[in-house]
Coordinates of C-alpha atoms and ligand atoms in Angstrom, one line a residue:
Chain H
M1 CA 0.0 0.0 0.0
K2 CA 1.3 3.4 -0.9
T3 CA 1.0 6.2 1.6
L4 CA -1.2 9.2 1.1
V5 CA -0.1 12.4 2.9
V6 CA -2.4 15.4 3.0
Y7 CA -1.3 18.9 3.9
L8 CA -3.7 21.3 5.6
M9 CA -3.1 24.8 6.9
S10 CA -3.7 25.2 10.7
G11 CA -6.9 27.0 11.5
P12 CA -9.9 26.9 13.8
K13 CA -11.7 24.2 11.7
T14 CA -8.6 22.2 10.8
P15 CA -9.0 19.3 13.3
E16 CA -12.4 18.5 11.7
L17 CA -11.0 18.9 8.2
A18 CA -8.1 16.6 9.1
A19 CA -10.6 14.0 10.3
A20 CA -12.5 14.3 7.0
A21 CA -9.3 13.8 5.1
V22 CA -8.5 10.7 7.1
A23 CA -12.1 9.5 6.5
G24 CA -11.4 10.0 2.7
G25 CA -8.3 7.8 3.0
A26 CA -5.4 10.0 4.1
D27 CA -2.7 8.1 6.0
V28 CA -0.7 11.1 7.3
I29 CA -1.7 14.7 7.9
E30 CA 0.8 17.6 7.6
L31 CA -0.3 20.6 9.5
G32 CA 1.0 23.9 8.2
F33 CA 2.1 26.4 10.8
P34 CA 1.9 29.7 8.9
F35 CA 4.8 32.0 8.4
S36 CA 4.6 35.6 7.0
D37 CA 7.3 35.0 4.4
P38 CA 7.1 31.4 3.2
L39 CA 9.8 31.1 0.5
A40 CA 9.0 27.5 -0.5
D41 CA 5.4 28.1 -1.1
G42 CA 3.4 29.2 -4.1
P43 CA 0.3 31.5 -4.1
V44 CA -2.3 29.0 -2.7
I45 CA -0.4 28.1 0.5
R46 CA 1.0 31.7 0.8
R47 CA -2.5 33.1 0.8
A48 CA -3.7 30.4 3.2
A49 CA -0.9 31.4 5.6
E50 CA -1.9 35.0 5.4
R51 CA -5.5 34.1 6.2
A52 CA -4.4 31.8 9.1
L53 CA -2.2 34.6 10.6
G54 CA -5.2 36.9 10.2
Q55 CA -7.2 34.4 12.3
G56 CA -4.6 34.5 15.0
M57 CA -2.9 31.2 14.2
R58 CA 0.3 31.9 16.0
T59 CA 2.6 29.2 17.2
R60 CA 0.7 28.5 20.4
A61 CA -2.6 28.3 18.6
C62 CA -1.1 25.9 16.0
L63 CA 0.2 23.6 18.7
D64 CA -3.4 23.6 20.2
C65 CA -4.6 22.7 16.7
V66 CA -2.2 19.7 16.7
A67 CA -3.5 18.7 20.1
R68 CA -7.2 18.9 19.1
S69 CA -6.5 17.0 15.9
R70 CA -4.8 14.4 18.0
E71 CA -7.9 14.0 20.1
L72 CA -10.0 13.4 16.9
L73 CA -7.3 11.2 15.3
P74 CA -5.6 9.0 17.9
E75 CA -3.8 6.8 15.3
T76 CA -2.9 9.1 12.4
P77 CA 0.6 10.5 12.2
L78 CA 0.4 14.3 12.5
V79 CA 3.4 16.3 11.1
P80 CA 3.7 20.0 11.6
M81 CA 5.3 21.7 8.6
T82 CA 6.8 25.2 9.0
Y83 CA 9.7 27.5 8.6
A84 CA 12.9 28.1 10.7
A85 CA 11.7 31.6 11.8
L86 CA 9.0 30.1 14.1
L87 CA 11.4 27.7 15.8
E88 CA 14.0 30.5 16.2
A89 CA 11.5 32.6 18.0
Y90 CA 9.9 29.8 20.1
G91 CA 13.2 28.1 20.9
W92 CA 14.4 25.1 18.9
D93 CA 14.3 22.5 21.6
R94 CA 11.1 23.9 23.2
F95 CA 9.3 23.8 19.9
A96 CA 10.3 20.1 19.3
R97 CA 9.2 19.2 22.8
D98 CA 5.9 21.1 22.8
A99 CA 5.0 19.8 19.4
Q100 CA 5.6 16.2 20.6
S101 CA 3.6 16.6 23.7
A102 CA 0.8 18.1 21.6
G103 CA 0.7 14.9 19.6
A104 CA 3.0 15.6 16.7
T105 CA 4.7 12.6 15.1
S106 CA 7.6 14.5 13.6
L107 CA 8.4 17.8 12.0
I108 CA 9.1 19.4 8.6
V109 CA 11.0 22.7 8.3
A110 CA 10.9 23.9 4.7
D111 CA 14.0 26.2 4.9
L112 CA 16.3 24.0 7.0
P113 CA 18.7 22.0 4.9
V114 CA 20.1 18.9 6.5
D115 CA 23.4 20.5 7.4
V116 CA 21.8 23.3 9.4
R117 CA 20.7 22.2 13.0
P118 CA 21.3 18.5 12.2
E119 CA 20.4 17.6 15.8
L120 CA 16.8 18.5 15.3
R121 CA 14.9 15.3 14.5
R122 CA 12.8 16.0 11.4
V123 CA 11.7 14.7 8.0
Q124 CA 14.4 15.8 5.6
L125 CA 13.6 17.2 2.2
V126 CA 15.6 16.5 -0.9
A127 CA 15.2 18.1 -4.4
P128 CA 16.2 17.3 -8.0
T129 CA 19.2 19.5 -7.5
S130 CA 20.5 17.6 -4.5
T131 CA 23.7 15.7 -5.1
D132 CA 23.9 12.0 -4.4
E133 CA 26.0 12.8 -1.4
R134 CA 23.4 15.1 0.0
L135 CA 20.7 12.5 -0.7
R136 CA 22.6 10.0 1.4
I137 CA 23.2 12.4 4.3
A138 CA 19.5 13.5 4.3
A139 CA 18.4 9.9 4.2
E140 CA 20.7 9.1 7.1
H141 CA 19.3 11.9 9.3
T142 CA 15.7 11.8 8.3
D143 CA 12.9 10.9 10.7
G144 CA 10.8 8.0 9.3
W145 CA 10.6 8.9 5.6
L146 CA 12.4 11.1 3.1
Y147 CA 10.4 14.0 1.4
L148 CA 11.2 14.1 -2.3
V149 CA 10.5 17.6 -3.7
A150 CA 9.4 16.5 -7.2
L151 CA 10.5 19.7 -9.0
T152 CA 12.7 22.8 -8.8
G153 CA 10.0 25.2 -7.6
T154 CA 7.6 26.2 -5.0
T155 CA 4.4 24.4 -3.8
G156 CA 1.4 24.6 -6.0
A157 CA -0.6 22.6 -8.6
R158 CA 1.1 22.0 -12.0
A159 CA -0.5 21.0 -15.2
D160 CA 2.0 18.2 -15.9
A161 CA 3.8 15.5 -14.0
S162 CA 7.4 16.5 -13.1
P163 CA 9.9 15.1 -15.5
A164 CA 12.5 15.4 -12.8
L165 CA 10.8 12.9 -10.4
A166 CA 11.9 9.6 -12.0
G167 CA 15.5 10.6 -11.8
L168 CA 15.3 11.8 -8.3
A169 CA 13.4 8.8 -7.0
G170 CA 15.9 6.5 -8.7
R171 CA 18.9 8.2 -7.2
A172 CA 17.3 8.3 -3.8
R173 CA 16.4 4.6 -4.0
A174 CA 20.0 3.8 -4.8
V175 CA 21.3 5.3 -1.6
T176 CA 18.6 4.4 1.0
D177 CA 15.9 2.0 2.1
V178 CA 13.8 4.6 3.9
P179 CA 10.3 5.2 2.5
L180 CA 10.3 7.9 -0.2
Y181 CA 7.2 10.1 -0.3
V182 CA 7.0 12.7 -3.1
G183 CA 5.3 16.1 -3.0
F184 CA 5.1 19.5 -4.8
G185 CA 3.0 19.9 -7.9
I186 CA 0.7 16.9 -7.3
S187 CA -3.1 17.7 -7.4
T188 CA -5.0 15.3 -9.7
P189 CA -5.7 11.6 -9.3
E190 CA -3.7 11.0 -12.5
Q191 CA -0.7 12.8 -11.1
A192 CA -1.1 11.0 -7.8
Q193 CA -1.1 7.6 -9.5
A194 CA 1.9 8.4 -11.7
A195 CA 3.9 9.7 -8.7
A196 CA 3.0 6.7 -6.5
E197 CA 4.3 4.4 -9.2
L198 CA 7.7 5.8 -8.7
T199 CA 7.8 6.1 -4.9
D200 CA 6.3 4.8 -1.6
G201 CA 3.8 7.6 -1.2
I202 CA 2.7 11.0 -2.2
V203 CA 2.1 14.4 -0.5
V204 CA -0.7 16.6 -1.7
G205 CA -0.9 20.2 -0.4
S206 CA -2.2 23.2 -2.4
R207 CA -5.3 21.5 -3.8
P208 CA -6.5 20.1 -0.5
V209 CA -6.0 23.6 1.0
E210 CA -8.3 25.0 -1.7
V211 CA -10.9 22.2 -1.4
A212 CA -11.0 22.6 2.3
E213 CA -12.5 26.0 1.7
E214 CA -15.6 24.2 0.4
G215 CA -15.9 22.2 3.7
A216 CA -15.2 18.9 5.2
E217 CA -17.4 16.8 3.0
A218 CA -15.8 18.2 -0.2
L219 CA -12.4 17.5 1.2
R220 CA -13.3 13.9 2.1
R221 CA -14.6 13.3 -1.5
Y222 CA -11.5 14.8 -3.0
V223 CA -9.1 12.8 -0.8
R224 CA -11.1 9.7 -1.8
T225 CA -10.3 10.2 -5.5
L226 CA -6.6 10.4 -4.6
R227 CA -6.8 7.3 -2.4
D228 CA -8.4 5.3 -5.2
A229 CA -5.8 6.5 -7.7
V230 CA -3.0 5.6 -5.3
D231 CA -4.5 2.2 -4.5
S232 CA -4.7 1.4 -8.2
V233 CA -0.9 1.2 -8.2
V234 CA 0.2 -2.4 -7.8
A235 CA 3.1 -2.6 -5.3
V236 CA 6.3 -3.6 -7.0
Chain P
M1 CA 35.5 38.8 9.9
T2 CA 33.8 35.4 10.0
S3 CA 34.5 32.7 12.5
T4 CA 32.8 29.9 10.7
P5 CA 32.4 30.5 6.9
G6 CA 29.1 32.3 6.3
L7 CA 28.6 33.1 10.0
Y8 CA 29.0 36.5 11.7
G9 CA 28.9 35.5 15.4
T10 CA 25.5 33.8 15.6
Y11 CA 24.1 35.6 12.5
G12 CA 24.1 34.6 8.9
G13 CA 23.9 31.0 7.7
R14 CA 21.8 29.4 5.0
Y15 CA 18.1 29.0 5.9
V16 CA 16.8 28.1 2.5
P17 CA 15.0 25.2 0.9
E18 CA 17.3 22.3 -0.1
T19 CA 16.7 23.1 -3.8
L20 CA 19.0 26.1 -3.5
I21 CA 21.9 24.5 -1.5
P22 CA 23.8 23.1 -4.5
A23 CA 23.4 26.5 -6.3
L24 CA 24.8 28.3 -3.2
D25 CA 27.7 25.8 -3.1
E26 CA 28.4 26.4 -6.8
L27 CA 28.3 30.2 -6.2
E28 CA 30.6 29.9 -3.3
A29 CA 33.1 27.8 -5.2
G30 CA 32.9 30.2 -8.2
W31 CA 33.4 33.1 -5.9
R32 CA 36.5 31.6 -4.2
A33 CA 38.0 30.7 -7.6
A34 CA 37.3 34.3 -8.9
Q35 CA 38.9 35.9 -5.9
T36 CA 42.2 34.1 -6.5
D37 CA 42.0 34.8 -10.2
K38 CA 43.9 38.0 -11.1
S39 CA 41.9 38.4 -14.3
F40 CA 38.6 38.6 -12.4
R41 CA 40.0 41.5 -10.3
A42 CA 41.4 43.1 -13.4
E43 CA 38.2 42.8 -15.3
L44 CA 36.2 44.4 -12.5
D45 CA 38.7 47.2 -12.1
E46 CA 38.5 47.9 -15.8
L47 CA 34.7 47.9 -15.8
G48 CA 34.5 50.0 -12.7
R49 CA 36.8 52.6 -14.3
N50 CA 35.7 52.7 -17.9
F51 CA 32.0 51.7 -17.6
G52 CA 31.2 52.8 -14.0
G53 CA 33.3 56.0 -13.7
R54 CA 35.4 55.0 -10.7
P55 CA 37.0 56.4 -8.7
T56 CA 34.1 58.6 -7.6
P57 CA 35.2 61.9 -6.0
L58 CA 35.2 63.0 -2.4
T59 CA 33.5 66.4 -2.0
R60 CA 33.7 68.7 1.0
A61 CA 30.2 70.0 2.1
E62 CA 31.2 73.2 3.7
R63 CA 27.9 75.1 3.5
F64 CA 25.8 72.1 4.6
A65 CA 28.0 71.5 7.7
P66 CA 29.6 74.7 8.7
G67 CA 32.2 74.3 11.5
K68 CA 32.9 70.8 10.4
R69 CA 35.1 69.2 7.8
L70 CA 32.4 67.0 6.4
Y71 CA 33.1 65.1 3.2
L72 CA 30.8 63.2 0.9
K73 CA 31.8 60.0 -0.9
R74 CA 30.1 60.6 -4.2
E75 CA 28.5 57.3 -5.2
D76 CA 25.7 59.4 -6.6
L77 CA 28.2 60.1 -9.5
L78 CA 28.7 56.4 -10.3
H79 CA 27.0 55.2 -13.5
T80 CA 23.3 54.6 -12.9
G81 CA 23.3 57.0 -9.9
A82 CA 24.0 54.8 -6.9
H83 CA 26.5 52.4 -5.3
K84 CA 24.4 49.5 -6.4
L85 CA 26.4 49.2 -9.7
N86 CA 29.5 48.1 -7.8
N87 CA 27.7 44.9 -6.8
A88 CA 25.7 44.4 -10.0
L89 CA 28.9 44.6 -12.1
G90 CA 30.8 42.1 -9.9
Q91 CA 28.0 39.6 -9.7
A92 CA 27.3 39.8 -13.4
V93 CA 30.9 38.9 -14.2
L94 CA 30.6 36.1 -11.6
A95 CA 27.3 34.9 -13.2
R96 CA 29.0 34.7 -16.6
R97 CA 31.9 32.7 -15.1
L98 CA 29.2 30.3 -13.7
G99 CA 27.6 30.0 -17.1
K100 CA 24.3 31.5 -16.1
S101 CA 22.3 33.2 -18.9
R102 CA 19.4 34.6 -16.9
I103 CA 19.4 37.1 -14.0
V104 CA 16.7 37.7 -11.4
A105 CA 16.8 40.5 -8.9
E106 CA 14.6 42.3 -6.4
T107 CA 14.5 46.1 -6.1
G108 CA 13.1 48.6 -3.6
A109 CA 14.2 52.0 -4.7
G110 CA 14.7 50.7 -8.2
Q111 CA 18.4 51.6 -8.0
H112 CA 19.5 48.0 -7.7
G113 CA 17.0 47.1 -10.4
V114 CA 18.4 49.7 -12.8
A115 CA 22.0 48.7 -12.0
T116 CA 21.1 45.0 -12.7
A117 CA 19.2 45.9 -15.9
T118 CA 22.2 48.0 -17.0
V119 CA 24.8 45.2 -16.5
C120 CA 22.4 42.7 -18.2
A121 CA 22.1 45.0 -21.2
R122 CA 25.9 45.4 -21.2
F123 CA 26.5 41.6 -21.1
G124 CA 23.5 40.4 -23.1
L125 CA 21.9 38.6 -20.2
E126 CA 18.1 38.0 -19.7
C127 CA 16.9 40.1 -16.8
V128 CA 13.8 39.9 -14.6
V129 CA 13.3 42.3 -11.7
Y130 CA 10.7 41.9 -9.0
M131 CA 9.4 45.1 -7.5
G132 CA 6.5 45.8 -5.1
E133 CA 3.6 47.8 -6.5
E134 CA 4.0 50.5 -3.9
D135 CA 7.6 51.0 -4.9
M136 CA 6.7 51.0 -8.6
R137 CA 4.4 53.9 -7.8
R138 CA 6.9 55.9 -5.8
Q139 CA 10.0 55.2 -7.9
R140 CA 8.4 55.5 -11.3
P141 CA 11.4 56.9 -13.2
N142 CA 13.4 53.8 -12.3
V143 CA 10.7 51.5 -13.6
E144 CA 10.8 53.3 -16.9
R145 CA 14.6 53.1 -17.0
M146 CA 14.5 49.3 -16.4
N147 CA 12.0 48.8 -19.1
L148 CA 14.1 50.9 -21.5
L149 CA 17.1 48.8 -20.7
G150 CA 15.3 45.7 -21.7
A151 CA 14.5 44.2 -18.3
E152 CA 11.2 42.7 -17.5
V153 CA 9.8 44.3 -14.3
R154 CA 7.4 42.0 -12.5
P155 CA 5.0 43.8 -10.1
V156 CA 4.5 42.1 -6.7
D157 CA 0.9 42.8 -5.6
F158 CA 0.6 41.2 -2.2
G159 CA 1.7 41.7 1.4
T160 CA 3.6 44.9 2.0
R161 CA 4.0 45.5 -1.8
T162 CA 7.5 46.6 -1.1
L163 CA 11.1 45.3 -0.9
K164 CA 10.3 42.4 1.5
E165 CA 7.8 40.8 -0.8
A166 CA 9.9 41.6 -3.9
T167 CA 12.8 39.7 -2.3
S168 CA 10.6 36.7 -1.5
E169 CA 9.3 36.5 -5.1
A170 CA 12.9 36.8 -6.5
I171 CA 14.0 33.9 -4.3
R172 CA 10.9 31.9 -5.4
D173 CA 11.8 32.6 -9.1
W174 CA 15.4 31.5 -8.3
I175 CA 14.1 28.2 -6.7
T176 CA 12.1 27.6 -9.9
N177 CA 14.8 28.4 -12.5
V178 CA 17.9 27.7 -10.5
E179 CA 19.6 25.7 -13.3
T180 CA 19.8 28.7 -15.7
T181 CA 19.5 31.6 -13.3
H182 CA 21.8 33.6 -11.1
Y183 CA 20.1 35.5 -8.3
L184 CA 21.7 39.0 -8.2
I185 CA 20.8 40.0 -4.7
G186 CA 21.0 43.8 -4.1
S187 CA 22.3 44.1 -0.6
C188 CA 24.5 42.3 1.9
V189 CA 21.6 40.1 3.0
G190 CA 20.4 36.6 2.1
P191 CA 22.0 33.2 2.6
A192 CA 25.8 32.7 2.7
P193 CA 27.9 33.5 0.6
Y194 CA 25.8 36.5 -0.5
P195 CA 26.6 38.8 2.4
E196 CA 30.3 38.2 2.0
I197 CA 30.2 38.7 -1.8
V198 CA 28.3 42.0 -1.6
H199 CA 30.7 43.2 1.2
E200 CA 33.7 42.5 -1.0
L201 CA 32.2 44.1 -4.1
Q202 CA 31.2 47.2 -2.2
A203 CA 34.4 47.5 -0.3
V204 CA 35.8 49.6 -3.2
I205 CA 33.9 52.5 -1.7
G206 CA 35.8 52.4 1.6
R207 CA 39.2 51.7 -0.1
E208 CA 38.9 54.8 -2.3
A209 CA 37.4 56.9 0.5
R210 CA 40.1 56.1 3.0
A211 CA 42.9 57.1 0.5
Q212 CA 41.0 60.2 -0.6
F213 CA 40.3 61.4 2.9
L214 CA 44.0 60.9 3.9
Q215 CA 45.0 62.9 0.9
A216 CA 42.5 65.8 1.7
E217 CA 43.1 65.9 5.5
T218 CA 46.3 63.9 6.1
R219 CA 44.3 62.2 8.8
L220 CA 41.5 59.7 9.0
P221 CA 38.0 60.8 9.7
E222 CA 36.7 60.7 13.3
V223 CA 33.4 59.2 12.1
V224 CA 32.2 57.4 9.0
V225 CA 28.4 57.6 8.5
A226 CA 26.2 55.7 6.1
C227 CA 22.5 54.9 5.7
V228 CA 21.5 51.3 6.3
G229 CA 18.7 49.5 4.4
G230 CA 20.0 46.0 3.8
G231 CA 23.4 47.6 4.6
S232 CA 25.5 47.4 1.5
N233 CA 26.7 50.9 1.0
A234 CA 27.4 51.1 4.8
I235 CA 29.4 47.8 4.8
G236 CA 31.2 49.0 1.7
I237 CA 32.4 52.3 3.3
F238 CA 32.9 50.7 6.7
A239 CA 35.2 48.1 5.2
G240 CA 37.8 50.7 4.5
F241 CA 38.0 51.7 8.2
I242 CA 37.1 48.6 10.2
D243 CA 40.7 48.0 11.2
D244 CA 41.2 51.7 12.2
A245 CA 39.9 51.3 15.8
E246 CA 39.9 55.0 16.4
V247 CA 37.4 55.7 13.6
R248 CA 33.8 55.5 14.7
L249 CA 31.4 53.8 12.4
V250 CA 27.7 55.0 12.4
G251 CA 24.9 53.4 10.5
V252 CA 21.6 55.4 10.1
E253 CA 18.4 53.5 9.7
A254 CA 14.9 54.8 8.9
A255 CA 13.1 55.3 12.2
E256 CA 10.3 52.9 11.3
A257 CA 12.5 50.4 9.6
A258 CA 15.2 50.2 12.3
S259 CA 16.0 46.5 12.1
L260 CA 19.1 47.0 14.2
G261 CA 17.6 49.6 16.6
T262 CA 14.4 47.8 17.4
G263 CA 14.6 44.4 15.8
N264 CA 15.0 40.9 17.3
P265 CA 17.0 37.9 16.2
A266 CA 15.0 36.2 13.5
V267 CA 15.2 34.4 10.2
L268 CA 14.3 36.2 7.0
H269 CA 15.3 35.7 3.4
G270 CA 17.7 32.9 4.1
A271 CA 19.7 34.3 7.1
R272 CA 19.5 34.8 10.8
S273 CA 19.9 38.5 11.6
S274 CA 18.3 41.3 13.5
V275 CA 14.8 41.7 12.0
L276 CA 11.6 43.7 12.8
S277 CA 9.6 40.7 14.0
D278 CA 7.2 39.7 16.7
E279 CA 7.5 37.2 19.5
D280 CA 6.4 34.4 17.2
G281 CA 9.0 35.1 14.6
Q282 CA 6.5 36.6 12.2
I283 CA 8.0 39.5 10.2
S284 CA 6.6 42.9 10.9
D285 CA 6.0 45.7 8.3
A286 CA 8.6 48.4 8.0
H287 CA 7.8 52.0 6.9
S288 CA 9.9 54.6 5.3
I289 CA 9.6 57.4 2.9
S290 CA 12.6 56.0 1.2
A291 CA 11.9 52.7 -0.6
G292 CA 15.5 51.6 -0.3
L293 CA 15.4 51.7 3.5
D294 CA 11.8 50.3 3.8
Y295 CA 12.9 46.7 4.7
P296 CA 12.5 44.9 8.0
G297 CA 15.8 43.0 7.8
V298 CA 19.4 43.9 7.6
G299 CA 22.7 42.1 6.6
P300 CA 23.9 39.7 9.3
E301 CA 27.3 41.4 9.5
H302 CA 25.7 44.6 10.7
A303 CA 23.9 42.7 13.5
W304 CA 27.3 41.4 14.5
L305 CA 29.1 44.7 14.3
R306 CA 26.3 46.1 16.5
D307 CA 26.6 43.4 19.1
S308 CA 30.4 43.6 19.2
G309 CA 30.2 47.4 19.6
R310 CA 32.4 48.1 16.6
A311 CA 29.6 50.1 14.9
D312 CA 26.7 52.2 16.3
Y313 CA 23.3 52.4 14.7
V314 CA 21.0 55.3 15.1
S315 CA 17.9 56.4 13.1
A316 CA 16.3 59.3 11.3
T317 CA 12.7 60.1 10.7
D318 CA 11.1 60.8 7.3
E319 CA 10.9 64.5 8.1
E320 CA 14.6 64.7 9.2
A321 CA 15.6 63.0 6.0
L322 CA 13.4 65.4 3.9
D323 CA 15.0 68.4 5.6
A324 CA 18.5 67.1 4.9
F325 CA 17.5 66.3 1.3
L326 CA 16.4 69.9 0.7
E327 CA 19.3 71.4 2.5
L328 CA 22.0 69.5 0.7
T329 CA 20.2 70.4 -2.5
R330 CA 20.0 74.1 -1.7
L331 CA 23.4 74.6 0.0
E332 CA 25.6 72.3 -2.0
G333 CA 23.9 71.9 -5.4
I334 CA 23.8 68.2 -4.9
I335 CA 20.4 66.4 -4.9
P336 CA 20.8 63.3 -2.8
A337 CA 18.6 60.2 -2.8
L338 CA 16.3 60.0 0.2
E339 CA 18.2 57.0 1.5
P340 CA 21.5 58.8 2.1
A341 CA 19.5 61.9 3.2
H342 CA 19.0 59.8 6.4
A343 CA 22.8 59.6 6.9
L344 CA 23.1 63.3 6.2
A345 CA 20.5 64.2 8.8
R346 CA 22.5 62.5 11.6
A347 CA 26.0 63.4 10.3
R348 CA 25.6 67.1 10.9
E349 CA 24.9 66.8 14.6
L350 CA 27.6 64.3 15.5
D351 CA 30.1 65.4 18.1
A352 CA 33.0 65.3 15.7
E353 CA 34.8 67.6 13.3
L354 CA 36.1 65.2 10.7
V355 CA 33.2 63.4 9.2
L356 CA 32.9 61.2 6.1
V357 CA 29.4 60.4 4.8
C358 CA 28.6 57.9 2.1
L359 CA 26.4 59.7 -0.4
S360 CA 25.1 56.4 -1.8
G361 CA 22.9 57.8 -4.6
R362 CA 21.3 60.7 -6.4
G363 CA 17.8 61.9 -5.9
D364 CA 16.3 62.1 -9.4
K365 CA 14.1 59.1 -8.6
D366 CA 12.7 60.8 -5.5
L367 CA 11.6 64.1 -7.0
A368 CA 7.9 63.2 -7.3
E369 CA 7.8 61.9 -3.7
V370 CA 9.5 65.0 -2.3
L371 CA 7.5 67.5 -4.4
A372 CA 4.3 65.8 -3.2
R373 CA 5.1 66.7 0.4
Ligands
PLP1 C1 20.8 55.3 -3.1 C2 20.6 54.2 -2.1 N1 21.2 54.2 -0.9 C3 21.0 53.2 -0.1 C4 20.1 52.1 -0.3 C5 19.9 51.1 0.7 O1 20.6 49.9 0.5 P1 21.9 49.4 1.3 O2 21.6 49.6 2.7 O3 22.1 48.0 0.8 O4 23.0 50.3 0.8 C6 19.5 52.1 -1.6 C7 18.6 51.0 -1.9 O5 17.9 50.9 -2.8 C8 19.7 53.1 -2.5 O6 19.1 53.1 -3.7

C-alpha cells in the first residue's frame, strides 16, 4: 500500500478537516504552521498562511490545533510543517518538545537543509538539484521517511507531472531504504497515480487547502479520489 | 571577519530550501575561484573605471555642515546613480563565469534594479526584476529606466507590496529556475555566501574613500556615516576603516524600519539577523519614505558589528531625511537620494569635526515623492 499524505493549513476548523481527510483515505496529515514570508510556497499556500495569521494562528494556537487534531485522530501521524523563523522565536528544543507533547509525530522545516541544525529530528527534504552525497546524508538523518521535492520550484498545482521525479526517485532509492514520499505539484488523481508508481507515497498540499474552503465533505470526497488513484498502483 | 564561513557570530547562515543549496555551493566555489584569479579583479577594475566611472570623487560639504570638515563620498556620481552598480557589475561577471544566462533580482528604490538591468544590457543577459507595486508607484522613473534597458519588471501585488515581498518573489523565481539563473541580490543580505560577496564588491567605496580622505586631510575621519537599508553601502564604506579602531562607524536606519535599533534575532530571506519581527518570529512591516530603507531585515554582518560594539546604529525620521535632502540640494547643489539623506540628517549633529558620509545615490528618482510633500 502506498502512503497518502495530505497537507492542511492550521486554522480553527482544521481538526475536523483533518478527520475528514482521514475518512477519505489519508494516512498522514501535515499541519502547516503559517509564516509571514514562506519562501518555499506558491500562491495558494502563501494566501492560506496570510489568512491563518489573520485568524490568530500563531505558534501557540497551531500547537493547540495539533492537540485537538490528535484527540480526533488518535492513530494518524500528524506532522507540523513550518519555517525556521518560528522555531528560532519559540526556541528550537522547546518547539520540538511542545509539538511532541501536543501529539505531533515528527516535524518538517521547509527552509532548514540537512546541514543546518542537524540535531533537530525531522523529516528531511531533498530536491532534484540535491547531489547523491546530500541525498545520502539527508536519508541518514531523516525521521521516518524522506520527502522528495518533485521539481525545482515552490508548492502549487502544476498541469503536468514533473519530468525530474523519476531521476530523483531512482537516485534516492539507490542510496537508501527509507520510505520515499514525493510532493510539490501533485493535485490530480492521474498525477497521484503516476507519482505513486515511482515512490512509496505522495504528498498533496495546495489543492486540499483549496478544497478545504468548500468544507469537510468536499475535502473527504477529493481525498477519496486520490486514495483510489494511489490504490490502483500495484506494489512492486 | 567570520569565525565559521558564512557566519557572523551567531548571525548569517543558510536558511533556504534544499533546492538552493547546490546553487549556493556552486556560487561559493565560483566566488572563491574568482577571488584568487587576477583576471577577475582586473576585469572588475577595468569595468569600474571605464564603464562605471570610478573612482568617484570626495566632495567637501562646507555650507551644509559649517564648522565641520564633512566630506561626501560621491557614489551618486557612479554610472546609474547609486553604489548598487559596484555589486551588480561584480555579480554579473561572476554569473558569466558560472555559465548563467538569466538574472533575477529584487529592487526597492529601483536603483538595484536599474543597476542590474544595466549590466544585463551590457553583457547580453536576460533580466527579470521583481518590484513591489507600492515601490513602482513611488519610484516610477526607475521602472521606466529598467523597461528601456530591456529588463522585465514583474510587479508584486501582495503583502507589503515593497522590498520584503519583492525579495521573497525573486527567491521563489530562483528556486524555480535555479539551473539557468543567477540571483543577483542587491544588498549584503540573504544566505551565505551573498553577504560576503556583496561586502567585498562594495568594499571599493571604503578603499577609495580612505585614501582620498587621507589625501585631503592627512588624517583619518573621526566618524564614518552611512544609511542602512540592507546595509550594502554602509558595509562598503565601513570596510575601509574597520581596522582603524579610532574611527567611529555609524549606520543610520529609517526610524520605522530600524532592524538594528528595534529588531529581534529572527530568520528572514535565508539568514539569521536582527529583524523587525514579533515574539512568534513573524516578520513585521517596515515603513519609510525611502523605498530603499523600507525593509524589516538587515545584513547579518551589521547585527554582529552592533553586538560587538564596533559600529553604532541610530535612526532618522522621514521629516529629518526630507530636511537634509532639501538642505543639501540648496546649500551644495547636490540632490541626494532619500536613503543617504538619512545619513546626512544625523551626520551634521555628530560630536566630531572630521566626518565622512557615504552619499550612496542621487535623488532624481525621488523628486515626485519629495515634491508631493
Ligand atoms: C541610493 C541608495 N542608498 C541606499 C540604499 C539602501 O541599500 P543598502 O543599505 O544596501 O545600501 C538604496 C537601496 O535601494 C539606495 O538606492
